[in-house]
Coordinates of C-alpha atoms in Angstrom, one line a residue:
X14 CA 70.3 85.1 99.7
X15 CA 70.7 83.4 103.3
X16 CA 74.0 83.9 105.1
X17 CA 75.0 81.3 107.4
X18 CA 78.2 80.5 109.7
X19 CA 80.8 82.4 106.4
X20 CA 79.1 81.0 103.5
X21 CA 75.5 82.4 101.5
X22 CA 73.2 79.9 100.4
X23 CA 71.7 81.0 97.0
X24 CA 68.8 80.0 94.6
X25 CA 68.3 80.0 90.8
X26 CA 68.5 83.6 89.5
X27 CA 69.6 85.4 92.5
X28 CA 71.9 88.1 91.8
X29 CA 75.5 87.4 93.0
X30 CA 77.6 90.7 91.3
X31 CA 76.6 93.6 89.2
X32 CA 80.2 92.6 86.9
X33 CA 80.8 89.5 84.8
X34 CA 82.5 87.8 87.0
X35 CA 81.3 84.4 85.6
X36 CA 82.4 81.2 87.4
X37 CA 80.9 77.4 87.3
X38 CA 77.0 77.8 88.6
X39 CA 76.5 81.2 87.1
X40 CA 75.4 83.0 84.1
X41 CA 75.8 86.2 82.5
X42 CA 72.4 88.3 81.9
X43 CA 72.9 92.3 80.7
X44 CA 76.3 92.7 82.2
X45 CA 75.1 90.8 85.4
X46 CA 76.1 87.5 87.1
X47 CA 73.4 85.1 88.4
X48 CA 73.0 81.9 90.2
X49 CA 72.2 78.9 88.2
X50 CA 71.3 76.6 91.3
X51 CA 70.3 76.1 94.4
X52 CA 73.8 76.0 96.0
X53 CA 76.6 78.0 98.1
X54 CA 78.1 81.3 96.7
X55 CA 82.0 80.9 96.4
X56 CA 83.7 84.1 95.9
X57 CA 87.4 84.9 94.5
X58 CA 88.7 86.3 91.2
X59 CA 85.6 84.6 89.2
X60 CA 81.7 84.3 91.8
X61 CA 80.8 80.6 91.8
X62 CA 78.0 78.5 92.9
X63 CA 78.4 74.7 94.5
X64 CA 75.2 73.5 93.5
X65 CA 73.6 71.3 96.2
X66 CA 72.3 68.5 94.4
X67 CA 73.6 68.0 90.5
X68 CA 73.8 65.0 88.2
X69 CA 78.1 64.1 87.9
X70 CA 79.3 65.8 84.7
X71 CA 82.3 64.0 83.5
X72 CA 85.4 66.0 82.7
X73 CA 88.9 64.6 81.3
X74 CA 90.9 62.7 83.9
X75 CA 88.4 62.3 86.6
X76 CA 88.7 58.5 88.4
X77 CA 85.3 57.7 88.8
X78 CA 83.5 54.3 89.8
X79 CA 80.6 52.2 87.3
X80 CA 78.9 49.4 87.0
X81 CA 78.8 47.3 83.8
X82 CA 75.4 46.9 82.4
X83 CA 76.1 46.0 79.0
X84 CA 78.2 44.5 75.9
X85 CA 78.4 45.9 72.4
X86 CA 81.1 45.2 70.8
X87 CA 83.4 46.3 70.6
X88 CA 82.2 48.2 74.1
X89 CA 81.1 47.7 77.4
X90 CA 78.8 50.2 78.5
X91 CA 79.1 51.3 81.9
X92 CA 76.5 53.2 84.3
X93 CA 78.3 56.0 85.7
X94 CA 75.2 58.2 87.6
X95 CA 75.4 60.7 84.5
X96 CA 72.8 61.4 82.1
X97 CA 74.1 59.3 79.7
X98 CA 76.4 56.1 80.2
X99 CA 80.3 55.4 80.0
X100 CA 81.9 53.3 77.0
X101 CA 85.0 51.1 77.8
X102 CA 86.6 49.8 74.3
X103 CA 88.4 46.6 74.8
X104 CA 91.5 48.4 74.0
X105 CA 91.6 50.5 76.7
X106 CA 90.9 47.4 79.5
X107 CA 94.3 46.2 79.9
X108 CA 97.8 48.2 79.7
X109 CA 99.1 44.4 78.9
X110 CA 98.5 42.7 75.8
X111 CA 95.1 40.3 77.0
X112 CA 93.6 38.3 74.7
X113 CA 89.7 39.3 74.1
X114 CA 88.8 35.8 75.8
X115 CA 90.1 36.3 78.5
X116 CA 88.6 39.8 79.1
X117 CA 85.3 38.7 78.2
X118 CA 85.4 36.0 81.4
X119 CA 85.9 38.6 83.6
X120 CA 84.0 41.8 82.4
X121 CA 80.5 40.9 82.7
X122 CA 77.2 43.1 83.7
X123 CA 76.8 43.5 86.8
X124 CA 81.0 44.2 87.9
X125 CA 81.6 47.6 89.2
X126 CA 85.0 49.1 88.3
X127 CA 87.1 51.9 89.2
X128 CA 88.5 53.8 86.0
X129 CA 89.3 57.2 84.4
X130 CA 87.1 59.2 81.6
X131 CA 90.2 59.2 79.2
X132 CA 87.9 61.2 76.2
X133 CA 85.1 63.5 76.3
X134 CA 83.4 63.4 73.1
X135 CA 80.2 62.7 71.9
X136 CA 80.2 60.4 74.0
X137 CA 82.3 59.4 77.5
X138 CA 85.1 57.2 77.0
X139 CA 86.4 55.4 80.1
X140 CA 90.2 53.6 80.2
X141 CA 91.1 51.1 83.2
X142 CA 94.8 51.3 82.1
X143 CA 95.7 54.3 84.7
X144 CA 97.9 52.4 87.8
X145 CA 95.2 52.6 90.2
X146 CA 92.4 51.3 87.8
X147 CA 90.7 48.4 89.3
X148 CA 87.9 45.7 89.7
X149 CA 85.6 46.8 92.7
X150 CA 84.6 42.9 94.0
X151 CA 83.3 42.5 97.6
X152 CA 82.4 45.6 100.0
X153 CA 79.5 47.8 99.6
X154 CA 78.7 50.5 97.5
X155 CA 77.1 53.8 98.7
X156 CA 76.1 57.6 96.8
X157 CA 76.7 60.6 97.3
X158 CA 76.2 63.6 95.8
X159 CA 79.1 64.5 93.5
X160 CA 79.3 68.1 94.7
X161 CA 80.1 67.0 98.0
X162 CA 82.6 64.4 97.0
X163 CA 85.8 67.7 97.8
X164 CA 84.2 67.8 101.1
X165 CA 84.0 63.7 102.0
X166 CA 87.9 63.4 100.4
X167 CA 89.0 66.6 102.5
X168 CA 92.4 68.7 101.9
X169 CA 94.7 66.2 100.7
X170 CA 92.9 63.9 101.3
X171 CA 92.5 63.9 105.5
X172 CA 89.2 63.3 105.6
X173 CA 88.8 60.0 103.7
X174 CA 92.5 58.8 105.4
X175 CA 91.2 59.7 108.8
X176 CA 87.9 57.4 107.8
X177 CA 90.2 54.6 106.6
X178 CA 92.4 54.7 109.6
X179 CA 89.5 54.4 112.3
X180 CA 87.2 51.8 110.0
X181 CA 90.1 49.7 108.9
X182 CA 87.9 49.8 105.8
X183 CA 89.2 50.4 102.1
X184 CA 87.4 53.3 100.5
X185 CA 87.4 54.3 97.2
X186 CA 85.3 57.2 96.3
X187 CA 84.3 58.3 92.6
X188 CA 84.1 61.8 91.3
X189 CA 80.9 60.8 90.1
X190 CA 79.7 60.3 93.5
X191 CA 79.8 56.7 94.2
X192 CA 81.7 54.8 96.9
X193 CA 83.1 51.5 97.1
X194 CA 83.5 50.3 100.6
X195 CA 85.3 47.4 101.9
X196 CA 86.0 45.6 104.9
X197 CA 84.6 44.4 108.2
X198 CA 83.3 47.3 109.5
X199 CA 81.6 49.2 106.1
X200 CA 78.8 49.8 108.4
X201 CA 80.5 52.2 110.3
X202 CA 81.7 54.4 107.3

């Protein structure tokens, strides 16, 4: 373990408490909690570990941003940055009644989106009928790492407001990691 400036950097199988005190990151080995990545140690009632560098892991309710790759009906699958793609079913496109024609004009590979994972199942099931559900045309899109999207957002959101404010740029950023930019100055953001 390397301590620096409050927090302690850890790697794979370091030893972080001689309890189970098991939080996200760790595992339990003979009564004993260890790192699972290379990451920062966050202690409170349960030990944690931020990993550094991890592949998005959907969870229930997170807004996140894709890009249509495909169409099989009655799906589209989307290209989130995870392991395995997104599905959005026709019937969760639209919280108005639109006609399957119409959709099909405007969903086409290639259109990134801004949606919610509505279902975790065996599969992850995407809606775009949450109010600030959107199609992501013009601006730029950047990554990130999707540990360090809490960190780019900021308490409350302050940091990404403060980044708005002094870009005039529109940001959207995904808990996946990606960020949709727009506005005449995305090269400062």
């Amino acid at each position: 373990m390397e301590e620096k400036q409050g927090y302690v950097i850890v790697t794979p199988g370091t030893l972080l408490a001689t309890l189970k005190k098991s939080g996200e990151g760790t595992f339990i080995l003979n009564g004993k909690t260890y790192s699972k990545y290379f990451g920062i140690k966050r202690e409170g009632y349960r030990i944690s570990v931020i990993p550094f560098n991890q592949s998005y892991k959907p969870k229930r309710g997170d807004k996140i941003i894709g890009k249509i790759k495909d169409f099989n009906y009655p799906f589209f699958i989307i290209d989130i940055e995870a392991p395995n793609p997104a599905y959005l079913h026709l019937m969760d496109i639209s919280r108005y009644n639109t006609r399957q024609e119409q959709i099909m004009k405007i969903y086409k590979p290639g259109l990134w989106i801004y949606s919610e994972v509505s279902e975790l199942s065996d599969r992850v099931r995407l809606s775009m009928k949450f109010r600030e559900s959107k199609i992501l045309s013009g601006g730029r899109i950047a990554y990130i790492s999707p540990s360090k999207v809490p960190r780019v957002v900021g308490k409350g959101g302050s940091m990404i407001k403060m980044i708005q404010d002094k870009t005039k740029c529109k940001v959207l950023i995904g808990q996946n990691g990606i960020i949709w930019i727009n506005g005449d100055n995305t090269g400062l953001v």
